[in-house]
Amino acid sequence: ERRASSVYSQYTDPDVPEEPVVLNDASSLSCYTNLTNTIIGSGVLGLPYAIANSGLILGLGLVLLSSCLSIFSLHLLSISATRVPPPASFYSVTEASVPQLTFMIDLAVVIQCFGVCASYLIVIGGLMPDVVSQLGVNSGFFTERYPWILLGFALVAPLSCFNKMDALKFTSGMSVAFVLFLMVMVLLYSLGMDSLDPCADEGVGDDDGECVGDKPMFSLDGNTFRVLSIFIFAFSCQTNMFPVVNELRNPTQGRFDSIARSAIFSAGTIYVVVAVAGFLTYGTKVDSNILVSYPKNTLTTIARVCVSLLVTFSYPILFLPGRSAVMGLWREFDKDEDAWIKNVTFRYNIVTVCLL
């Protein structure tokens, strides 16, 4: 019998470790929402800056290229997932194709997921002190980064204990709603409304537009290559394509491709609106975090809270494949199938706590 894959414990009932949870019981909407939430993270804040350093035409071309490559990669991953016994994972697919690389693949997934999760906590710590300051609190415990990082961690830790991605569909839906609010705010500021002056803060600019830089159409230099990773990682969601294949109800290749295309298209639309609107508002003087460029008022304060909640609810989505990869690494050093299945719940809990 084939050795269990690295995500076996992810789909194990805690009360009955020997009985795998029934797979393929998630709706298309649930899979679409979770995959979209995986794509849309804090990277949306840096896209206007990326456009400013590559030019509008080249920047939009890079967004289109990255989205097409992501759709193609998701298509290939879903095909590969159907060629191995369920539940599919990077571990099981690599084991069936190039088994000598299973350790490297799982290690790469761990590093990627751990880094993104850590960055989400950093975003919370960077945004929430500004929110408190806008509310009139200029000193004290909650004006520091660390309390908000700890509070964010306290919120994401329980959500990270779920063993199926389908359980996160409601928080993923809320994340999408939060980023839509951010998109509307950025769009409104770009329209030049009298009530929304992007240069309103003292020291940022004045009515003459000193906070607005040039707006190049095409730029290819060292800065362009420096922001290339922003475009590439903007559509990063490949780590969660296998859970979609494992959990989707009535799974077919057509449905996998449809969910992947819909998620990429939705995220891409939001990205283009935010990137272009932010670029047209500030030009080359836009900050690497678009929210930092905007004046501190009620609207931008709400947007900062929304982004903080967005990354909070995105954390467990990236934690899930990271934990599966750690389980895969553990399997590399423990080949005893019977002992593994017998202690899978204990090991699942140990990995969850240690990774958190």
mmCIF file of C-alpha atoms in Angstrom:
data_model
loop_
_atom_site.group_PDB
_atom_site.id
_atom_site.type_symbol
_atom_site.label_atom_id
_atom_site.label_comp_id
_atom_site.label_asym_id
_atom_site.label_seq_id
_atom_site.Cartn_x
_atom_site.Cartn_y
_atom_site.Cartn_z
ATOM 1 C CA GLU A 1 0.000 0.000 0.000
ATOM 2 C CA ARG A 2 1.232 3.421 -0.928
ATOM 3 C CA ARG A 3 2.829 5.439 1.825
ATOM 4 C CA ALA A 4 0.618 8.216 3.178
ATOM 5 C CA SER A 5 1.278 11.716 1.809
ATOM 6 C CA SER A 6 2.437 14.724 3.779
ATOM 7 C CA VAL A 7 -1.108 16.055 4.119
ATOM 8 C CA TYR A 8 -2.610 12.869 5.544
ATOM 9 C CA SER A 9 -2.883 14.386 9.021
ATOM 10 C CA GLN A 10 -4.532 17.491 7.608
ATOM 11 C CA TYR A 11 -7.580 15.406 6.729
ATOM 12 C CA THR A 12 -7.669 13.234 9.834
ATOM 13 C CA ASP A 13 -10.503 13.321 12.331
ATOM 14 C CA PRO A 14 -8.951 14.227 15.735
ATOM 15 C CA ASP A 15 -11.279 11.846 17.543
ATOM 16 C CA VAL A 16 -10.621 8.879 15.255
ATOM 17 C CA PRO A 17 -7.059 9.183 13.922
ATOM 18 C CA GLU A 18 -7.404 6.069 11.755
ATOM 19 C CA GLU A 19 -10.457 7.411 9.898
ATOM 20 C CA PRO A 20 -9.712 10.057 7.256
ATOM 21 C CA VAL A 21 -12.216 12.863 6.970
ATOM 22 C CA VAL A 22 -14.446 12.554 3.896
ATOM 23 C CA LEU A 23 -12.875 14.543 1.077
ATOM 24 C CA ASN A 24 -14.556 16.386 -1.798
ATOM 25 C CA ASP A 25 -17.365 17.913 0.232
ATOM 26 C CA ALA A 26 -16.621 21.626 -0.358
ATOM 27 C CA SER A 27 -18.629 23.778 -2.743
ATOM 28 C CA SER A 28 -17.176 25.628 -5.712
ATOM 29 C CA LEU A 29 -17.885 28.937 -3.978
ATOM 30 C CA SER A 30 -15.951 27.840 -0.902
ATOM 31 C CA CYS A 31 -12.935 26.755 -2.969
ATOM 32 C CA TYR A 32 -13.074 29.925 -5.078
ATOM 33 C CA THR A 33 -13.273 32.177 -2.005
ATOM 34 C CA ASN A 34 -10.397 30.441 -0.233
ATOM 35 C CA LEU A 35 -8.190 30.451 -3.328
ATOM 36 C CA THR A 36 -8.932 34.140 -3.924
ATOM 37 C CA ASN A 37 -8.056 34.904 -0.315
ATOM 38 C CA THR A 38 -4.800 32.993 -0.768
ATOM 39 C CA ILE A 39 -3.925 35.230 -3.710
ATOM 40 C CA ILE A 40 -4.935 38.579 -2.249
ATOM 41 C CA GLY A 41 -2.735 39.535 0.676
ATOM 42 C CA SER A 42 -0.538 42.412 1.713
ATOM 43 C CA GLY A 43 1.013 42.382 -1.778
ATOM 44 C CA VAL A 44 -1.854 44.525 -3.041
ATOM 45 C CA LEU A 45 -0.397 47.447 -1.048
ATOM 46 C CA GLY A 46 2.834 47.419 -3.060
ATOM 47 C CA LEU A 47 1.440 47.187 -6.582
ATOM 48 C CA PRO A 48 1.084 50.971 -7.154
ATOM 49 C CA TYR A 49 4.755 51.290 -6.184
ATOM 50 C CA ALA A 50 5.625 48.460 -8.585
ATOM 51 C CA ILE A 51 3.720 50.198 -11.404
ATOM 52 C CA ALA A 52 5.486 53.490 -10.620
ATOM 53 C CA ASN A 53 8.887 51.814 -10.993
ATOM 54 C CA SER A 54 8.067 49.960 -14.214
ATOM 55 C CA GLY A 55 5.734 52.378 -15.969
ATOM 56 C CA LEU A 56 2.016 51.994 -16.575
ATOM 57 C CA ILE A 57 2.257 49.984 -19.805
ATOM 58 C CA LEU A 58 5.050 47.627 -18.725
ATOM 59 C CA GLY A 59 3.508 47.280 -15.258
ATOM 60 C CA LEU A 60 0.129 46.215 -16.608
ATOM 61 C CA GLY A 61 1.894 43.835 -18.979
ATOM 62 C CA LEU A 62 3.703 42.227 -16.047
ATOM 63 C CA VAL A 63 0.422 41.869 -14.149
ATOM 64 C CA LEU A 64 -1.125 40.155 -17.167
ATOM 65 C CA LEU A 65 1.905 37.895 -17.670
ATOM 66 C CA SER A 66 2.006 36.889 -13.996
ATOM 67 C CA SER A 67 -1.702 36.092 -13.966
ATOM 68 C CA CYS A 68 -1.467 33.942 -17.108
ATOM 69 C CA LEU A 69 1.523 32.022 -15.771
ATOM 70 C CA SER A 70 -0.317 31.438 -12.488
ATOM 71 C CA ILE A 71 -3.386 30.082 -14.279
ATOM 72 C CA PHE A 72 -1.159 27.739 -16.279
ATOM 73 C CA SER A 73 0.685 26.556 -13.178
ATOM 74 C CA LEU A 74 -2.593 25.896 -11.335
ATOM 75 C CA HIS A 75 -3.805 23.908 -14.342
ATOM 76 C CA LEU A 76 -0.669 21.754 -14.289
ATOM 77 C CA LEU A 77 -0.871 21.240 -10.522
ATOM 78 C CA SER A 78 -4.508 20.157 -10.684
ATOM 79 C CA ILE A 79 -3.697 17.654 -13.452
ATOM 80 C CA SER A 80 -0.822 16.292 -11.370
ATOM 81 C CA ALA A 81 -3.052 16.049 -8.291
ATOM 82 C CA THR A 82 -5.453 13.730 -10.092
ATOM 83 C CA ARG A 83 -2.605 11.340 -10.962
ATOM 84 C CA VAL A 84 -1.782 10.400 -7.350
ATOM 85 C CA PRO A 85 -3.884 8.738 -4.630
ATOM 86 C CA PRO A 86 -5.885 11.240 -2.560
ATOM 87 C CA PRO A 87 -5.249 13.395 -0.725
ATOM 88 C CA ALA A 88 -2.830 14.996 -3.165
ATOM 89 C CA SER A 89 0.046 17.181 -2.013
ATOM 90 C CA PHE A 90 3.380 18.505 -3.214
ATOM 91 C CA TYR A 91 4.903 15.585 -1.326
ATOM 92 C CA SER A 92 2.864 12.888 -3.059
ATOM 93 C CA VAL A 93 3.256 14.434 -6.522
ATOM 94 C CA THR A 94 7.010 14.853 -6.085
ATOM 95 C CA GLU A 95 7.318 11.352 -4.679
ATOM 96 C CA ALA A 96 5.644 9.993 -7.815
ATOM 97 C CA SER A 97 7.820 12.003 -10.219
ATOM 98 C CA VAL A 98 11.196 12.944 -8.710
ATOM 99 C CA PRO A 99 11.288 11.300 -5.258
ATOM 100 C CA GLN A 100 14.821 12.519 -4.590
ATOM 101 C CA LEU A 101 13.454 16.080 -4.392
ATOM 102 C CA THR A 102 10.620 15.513 -1.904
ATOM 103 C CA PHE A 103 12.632 17.008 0.955
ATOM 104 C CA MET A 104 13.538 20.119 -1.039
ATOM 105 C CA ILE A 105 9.966 20.703 -2.230
ATOM 106 C CA ASP A 106 8.448 20.478 1.250
ATOM 107 C CA LEU A 107 11.220 22.675 2.637
ATOM 108 C CA ALA A 108 10.512 25.302 -0.035
ATOM 109 C CA VAL A 109 6.793 25.282 0.839
ATOM 110 C CA VAL A 110 7.578 25.649 4.563
ATOM 111 C CA ILE A 111 9.878 28.614 3.966
ATOM 112 C CA GLN A 112 7.421 30.343 1.631
ATOM 113 C CA CYS A 113 4.400 29.898 3.904
ATOM 114 C CA PHE A 114 6.296 30.778 7.077
ATOM 115 C CA GLY A 115 7.676 33.939 5.475
ATOM 116 C CA VAL A 116 4.283 35.120 4.233
ATOM 117 C CA CYS A 117 2.603 34.419 7.582
ATOM 118 C CA ALA A 118 5.319 36.357 9.385
ATOM 119 C CA SER A 119 4.933 39.261 6.963
ATOM 120 C CA TYR A 120 1.206 39.392 7.710
ATOM 121 C CA LEU A 121 1.911 39.924 11.400
ATOM 122 C CA ILE A 122 4.434 42.626 10.452
ATOM 123 C CA VAL A 123 1.733 44.404 8.406
ATOM 124 C CA ILE A 124 -0.621 44.366 11.404
ATOM 125 C CA GLY A 125 2.117 45.820 13.600
ATOM 126 C CA GLY A 126 2.806 48.540 11.056
ATOM 127 C CA LEU A 127 -0.791 49.657 10.450
ATOM 128 C CA MET A 128 -2.591 49.509 13.780
ATOM 129 C CA PRO A 129 -0.422 52.059 15.690
ATOM 130 C CA ASP A 130 -1.426 54.604 13.015
ATOM 131 C CA VAL A 131 -5.065 53.726 13.624
ATOM 132 C CA VAL A 132 -4.654 54.342 17.353
ATOM 133 C CA SER A 133 -2.856 57.616 16.640
ATOM 134 C CA GLN A 134 -5.713 58.752 14.399
ATOM 135 C CA LEU A 135 -8.117 58.046 17.261
ATOM 136 C CA GLY A 136 -6.207 60.513 19.446
ATOM 137 C CA VAL A 137 -3.935 58.194 21.421
ATOM 138 C CA ASN A 138 -0.377 59.424 20.928
ATOM 139 C CA SER A 139 1.430 57.502 23.655
ATOM 140 C CA GLY A 140 1.008 54.366 25.655
ATOM 141 C CA PHE A 141 0.948 50.612 25.291
ATOM 142 C CA PHE A 142 -1.146 50.413 22.117
ATOM 143 C CA THR A 143 0.950 52.906 20.172
ATOM 144 C CA GLU A 144 3.712 50.292 19.921
ATOM 145 C CA ARG A 145 3.969 47.570 17.268
ATOM 146 C CA TYR A 146 4.362 44.583 19.560
ATOM 147 C CA PRO A 147 0.967 44.621 21.311
ATOM 148 C CA TRP A 148 -0.798 44.583 17.947
ATOM 149 C CA ILE A 149 1.417 41.802 16.623
ATOM 150 C CA LEU A 150 0.576 39.749 19.710
ATOM 151 C CA LEU A 151 -3.123 40.561 19.381
ATOM 152 C CA GLY A 152 -3.081 39.576 15.719
ATOM 153 C CA PHE A 153 -1.360 36.330 16.629
ATOM 154 C CA ALA A 154 -3.991 35.639 19.291
ATOM 155 C CA LEU A 155 -6.664 35.923 16.578
ATOM 156 C CA VAL A 156 -4.937 33.794 13.949
ATOM 157 C CA ALA A 157 -3.733 30.990 16.225
ATOM 158 C CA PRO A 158 -7.184 29.396 16.798
ATOM 159 C CA LEU A 159 -8.060 29.728 13.099
ATOM 160 C CA SER A 160 -4.829 27.944 12.202
ATOM 161 C CA CYS A 161 -5.930 24.804 14.050
ATOM 162 C CA PHE A 162 -8.574 23.829 11.483
ATOM 163 C CA ASN A 163 -7.598 20.764 9.462
ATOM 164 C CA LYS A 164 -9.507 21.647 6.266
ATOM 165 C CA MET A 165 -9.445 24.733 4.096
ATOM 166 C CA ASP A 166 -13.231 24.619 3.722
ATOM 167 C CA ALA A 167 -13.568 25.627 7.393
ATOM 168 C CA LEU A 168 -12.032 29.017 6.525
ATOM 169 C CA LYS A 169 -14.503 29.992 3.810
ATOM 170 C CA PHE A 170 -16.316 32.590 5.944
ATOM 171 C CA THR A 171 -13.164 34.405 7.063
ATOM 172 C CA SER A 172 -11.911 34.244 3.470
ATOM 173 C CA GLY A 173 -15.130 35.890 2.313
ATOM 174 C CA MET A 174 -14.607 38.655 4.850
ATOM 175 C CA SER A 175 -11.047 39.158 3.592
ATOM 176 C CA VAL A 176 -12.305 39.656 0.051
ATOM 177 C CA ALA A 177 -14.815 42.220 1.339
ATOM 178 C CA PHE A 178 -12.052 44.107 3.159
ATOM 179 C CA VAL A 179 -9.875 44.355 0.059
ATOM 180 C CA LEU A 180 -12.870 45.560 -1.958
ATOM 181 C CA PHE A 181 -13.243 48.439 0.498
ATOM 182 C CA LEU A 182 -9.557 49.269 0.014
ATOM 183 C CA MET A 183 -10.027 49.202 -3.751
ATOM 184 C CA VAL A 184 -12.979 51.612 -3.588
ATOM 185 C CA MET A 185 -11.048 54.013 -1.352
ATOM 186 C CA VAL A 186 -8.015 54.066 -3.653
ATOM 187 C CA LEU A 187 -10.292 54.593 -6.645
ATOM 188 C CA LEU A 188 -12.115 57.500 -4.992
ATOM 189 C CA TYR A 189 -8.848 59.280 -4.175
ATOM 190 C CA SER A 190 -7.728 58.947 -7.784
ATOM 191 C CA LEU A 191 -10.848 60.731 -9.085
ATOM 192 C CA GLY A 192 -9.682 64.114 -7.736
ATOM 193 C CA MET A 193 -12.733 64.778 -5.565
ATOM 194 C CA ASP A 194 -12.573 68.022 -3.584
ATOM 195 C CA SER A 195 -13.466 66.237 -0.353
ATOM 196 C CA LEU A 196 -10.614 63.722 -0.787
ATOM 197 C CA ASP A 197 -7.272 65.495 -1.110
ATOM 198 C CA PRO A 198 -4.434 62.940 -1.297
ATOM 199 C CA CYS A 199 -1.937 65.659 -0.297
ATOM 200 C CA ALA A 200 -3.888 66.946 2.689
ATOM 201 C CA ASP A 201 -1.400 66.003 5.416
ATOM 202 C CA GLU A 202 1.133 68.658 6.354
ATOM 203 C CA GLY A 203 4.594 67.721 5.126
ATOM 204 C CA VAL A 204 3.262 65.344 2.482
ATOM 205 C CA GLY A 205 2.247 67.891 -0.086
ATOM 206 C CA ASP A 206 -0.047 70.853 -0.753
ATOM 207 C CA ASP A 207 -2.682 71.974 -3.207
ATOM 208 C CA ASP A 208 -0.027 72.424 -5.884
ATOM 209 C CA GLY A 209 0.470 68.679 -5.949
ATOM 210 C CA GLU A 210 3.986 68.403 -4.491
ATOM 211 C CA CYS A 211 3.170 64.903 -3.274
ATOM 212 C CA VAL A 212 2.623 63.764 -6.867
ATOM 213 C CA GLY A 213 5.587 62.600 -8.931
ATOM 214 C CA ASP A 214 6.082 61.738 -12.573
ATOM 215 C CA LYS A 215 3.829 59.162 -14.229
ATOM 216 C CA PRO A 216 5.987 57.186 -16.681
ATOM 217 C CA MET A 217 4.340 54.946 -19.247
ATOM 218 C CA PHE A 218 7.350 52.647 -19.669
ATOM 219 C CA SER A 219 10.437 52.288 -17.491
ATOM 220 C CA LEU A 220 13.069 49.557 -17.704
ATOM 221 C CA ASP A 221 15.990 49.996 -15.303
ATOM 222 C CA GLY A 222 17.344 48.617 -12.047
ATOM 223 C CA ASN A 223 14.215 49.624 -10.133
ATOM 224 C CA THR A 224 12.067 47.643 -12.553
ATOM 225 C CA PHE A 225 13.904 44.435 -11.727
ATOM 226 C CA ARG A 226 13.807 45.306 -8.034
ATOM 227 C CA VAL A 227 9.990 45.345 -8.029
ATOM 228 C CA LEU A 228 9.639 42.316 -10.313
ATOM 229 C CA SER A 229 9.054 40.043 -7.305
ATOM 230 C CA ILE A 230 5.990 42.115 -6.352
ATOM 231 C CA PHE A 231 4.313 41.176 -9.640
ATOM 232 C CA ILE A 232 5.361 37.535 -9.401
ATOM 233 C CA PHE A 233 4.238 36.954 -5.817
ATOM 234 C CA ALA A 234 1.026 38.947 -6.272
ATOM 235 C CA PHE A 235 -0.615 35.823 -7.712
ATOM 236 C CA SER A 236 1.041 33.303 -5.431
ATOM 237 C CA CYS A 237 -1.546 30.689 -4.465
ATOM 238 C CA GLN A 238 -0.087 27.448 -5.798
ATOM 239 C CA THR A 239 0.360 25.979 -2.315
ATOM 240 C CA ASN A 240 -3.419 25.771 -1.902
ATOM 241 C CA MET A 241 -4.321 24.229 -5.254
ATOM 242 C CA PHE A 242 -4.006 20.725 -3.849
ATOM 243 C CA PRO A 243 -6.530 21.395 -1.037
ATOM 244 C CA VAL A 244 -8.936 22.638 -3.723
ATOM 245 C CA VAL A 245 -8.537 19.370 -5.634
ATOM 246 C CA ASN A 246 -8.907 17.352 -2.423
ATOM 247 C CA GLU A 247 -11.972 19.175 -1.115
ATOM 248 C CA LEU A 248 -14.008 20.232 -4.178
ATOM 249 C CA ARG A 249 -17.361 18.493 -4.499
ATOM 250 C CA ASN A 250 -17.878 16.629 -7.792
ATOM 251 C CA PRO A 251 -14.269 17.193 -8.843
ATOM 252 C CA THR A 252 -13.493 17.457 -12.546
ATOM 253 C CA GLN A 253 -10.650 19.068 -14.440
ATOM 254 C CA GLY A 254 -13.051 21.611 -15.893
ATOM 255 C CA ARG A 255 -14.202 22.693 -12.445
ATOM 256 C CA PHE A 256 -10.618 22.951 -11.178
ATOM 257 C CA ASP A 257 -9.676 25.181 -14.106
ATOM 258 C CA SER A 258 -12.822 27.276 -13.719
ATOM 259 C CA ILE A 259 -12.104 27.968 -10.048
ATOM 260 C CA ALA A 260 -8.473 28.816 -10.786
ATOM 261 C CA ARG A 261 -9.377 31.192 -13.626
ATOM 262 C CA SER A 262 -12.121 32.870 -11.595
ATOM 263 C CA ALA A 263 -9.864 33.410 -8.592
ATOM 264 C CA ILE A 264 -7.006 34.792 -10.698
ATOM 265 C CA PHE A 265 -9.368 37.039 -12.684
ATOM 266 C CA SER A 266 -11.007 38.413 -9.522
ATOM 267 C CA ALA A 267 -7.672 39.111 -7.868
ATOM 268 C CA GLY A 268 -6.247 40.545 -11.082
ATOM 269 C CA THR A 269 -9.162 42.963 -11.460
ATOM 270 C CA ILE A 270 -8.679 44.247 -7.918
ATOM 271 C CA TYR A 271 -4.930 44.515 -8.472
ATOM 272 C CA VAL A 272 -5.286 46.516 -11.681
ATOM 273 C CA VAL A 273 -7.739 48.981 -10.127
ATOM 274 C CA VAL A 274 -5.623 49.527 -7.007
ATOM 275 C CA ALA A 275 -2.333 49.687 -8.916
ATOM 276 C CA VAL A 276 -3.506 52.080 -11.619
ATOM 277 C CA ALA A 277 -5.532 54.306 -9.287
ATOM 278 C CA GLY A 278 -2.703 54.550 -6.754
ATOM 279 C CA PHE A 279 -0.186 55.254 -9.509
ATOM 280 C CA LEU A 280 -2.340 57.983 -11.049
ATOM 281 C CA THR A 281 -2.789 59.571 -7.610
ATOM 282 C CA TYR A 282 0.864 59.832 -6.548
ATOM 283 C CA GLY A 283 2.974 58.824 -9.546
ATOM 284 C CA THR A 284 6.577 57.955 -8.700
ATOM 285 C CA LYS A 285 6.190 59.464 -5.211
ATOM 286 C CA VAL A 286 3.852 56.698 -4.093
ATOM 287 C CA ASP A 287 5.085 54.816 -1.043
ATOM 288 C CA SER A 288 5.958 51.128 -1.170
ATOM 289 C CA ASN A 289 2.890 50.714 1.056
ATOM 290 C CA ILE A 290 0.121 52.695 -0.631
ATOM 291 C CA LEU A 291 -1.682 53.305 2.684
ATOM 292 C CA VAL A 292 1.306 55.257 4.029
ATOM 293 C CA SER A 293 0.921 57.796 1.208
ATOM 294 C CA TYR A 294 -2.644 58.726 2.094
ATOM 295 C CA PRO A 295 -3.468 61.378 4.699
ATOM 296 C CA LYS A 296 -4.664 60.214 8.095
ATOM 297 C CA ASN A 297 -8.429 60.609 8.262
ATOM 298 C CA THR A 298 -11.469 58.529 9.049
ATOM 299 C CA LEU A 299 -11.613 56.859 5.628
ATOM 300 C CA THR A 300 -7.950 55.812 5.552
ATOM 301 C CA THR A 301 -8.147 54.718 9.183
ATOM 302 C CA ILE A 302 -10.975 52.336 8.294
ATOM 303 C CA ALA A 303 -8.897 51.115 5.354
ATOM 304 C CA ARG A 304 -5.953 50.380 7.670
ATOM 305 C CA VAL A 305 -8.229 48.366 9.947
ATOM 306 C CA CYS A 306 -9.598 46.494 6.917
ATOM 307 C CA VAL A 307 -6.124 45.603 5.660
ATOM 308 C CA SER A 308 -5.120 44.452 9.142
ATOM 309 C CA LEU A 309 -8.151 42.171 9.255
ATOM 310 C CA LEU A 310 -7.463 41.067 5.675
ATOM 311 C CA VAL A 311 -4.004 39.754 6.509
ATOM 312 C CA THR A 312 -5.282 38.339 9.803
ATOM 313 C CA PHE A 313 -7.774 36.136 7.978
ATOM 314 C CA SER A 314 -5.245 35.311 5.254
ATOM 315 C CA TYR A 315 -2.728 33.966 7.786
ATOM 316 C CA PRO A 316 -4.451 30.585 8.438
ATOM 317 C CA ILE A 317 -4.913 30.018 4.691
ATOM 318 C CA LEU A 318 -1.116 30.072 4.254
ATOM 319 C CA PHE A 319 -0.480 28.288 7.537
ATOM 320 C CA LEU A 320 -2.399 25.212 6.348
ATOM 321 C CA PRO A 321 -0.042 24.170 3.483
ATOM 322 C CA GLY A 322 2.969 25.138 5.592
ATOM 323 C CA ARG A 323 1.905 22.711 8.314
ATOM 324 C CA SER A 324 1.295 19.986 5.728
ATOM 325 C CA ALA A 325 4.809 20.485 4.388
ATOM 326 C CA VAL A 326 6.295 20.221 7.889
ATOM 327 C CA MET A 327 4.435 16.941 8.321
ATOM 328 C CA GLY A 328 5.992 15.848 5.048
ATOM 329 C CA LEU A 329 9.469 16.703 6.320
ATOM 330 C CA TRP A 330 8.782 14.685 9.454
ATOM 331 C CA ARG A 331 7.807 11.738 7.279
ATOM 332 C CA GLU A 332 11.219 11.877 5.633
ATOM 333 C CA PHE A 333 12.750 10.903 8.976
ATOM 334 C CA ASP A 334 10.071 8.412 10.033
ATOM 335 C CA LYS A 335 9.254 5.613 7.606
ATOM 336 C CA ASP A 336 7.191 3.536 10.078
ATOM 337 C CA GLU A 337 3.700 3.637 8.546
ATOM 338 C CA ASP A 338 1.924 1.991 11.487
ATOM 339 C CA ALA A 339 3.514 4.271 14.070
ATOM 340 C CA TRP A 340 2.745 7.290 11.920
ATOM 341 C CA ILE A 341 -0.963 6.537 11.588
ATOM 342 C CA LYS A 342 -1.242 5.621 15.273
ATOM 343 C CA ASN A 343 0.342 8.905 16.430
ATOM 344 C CA VAL A 344 -0.842 11.178 13.624
ATOM 345 C CA THR A 345 -3.084 13.350 15.817
ATOM 346 C CA PHE A 346 -0.360 13.863 18.396
ATOM 347 C CA ARG A 347 2.154 14.778 15.716
ATOM 348 C CA TYR A 348 -0.357 17.058 14.009
ATOM 349 C CA ASN A 349 -0.848 18.983 17.271
ATOM 350 C CA ILE A 350 2.891 19.168 17.952
ATOM 351 C CA VAL A 351 3.598 20.562 14.485
ATOM 352 C CA THR A 352 0.762 23.098 14.794
ATOM 353 C CA VAL A 353 2.012 24.431 18.142
ATOM 354 C CA CYS A 354 5.674 24.521 17.140
ATOM 355 C CA LEU A 355 5.017 26.200 13.798
ATOM 356 C CA LEU A 356 2.798 28.819 15.425
#
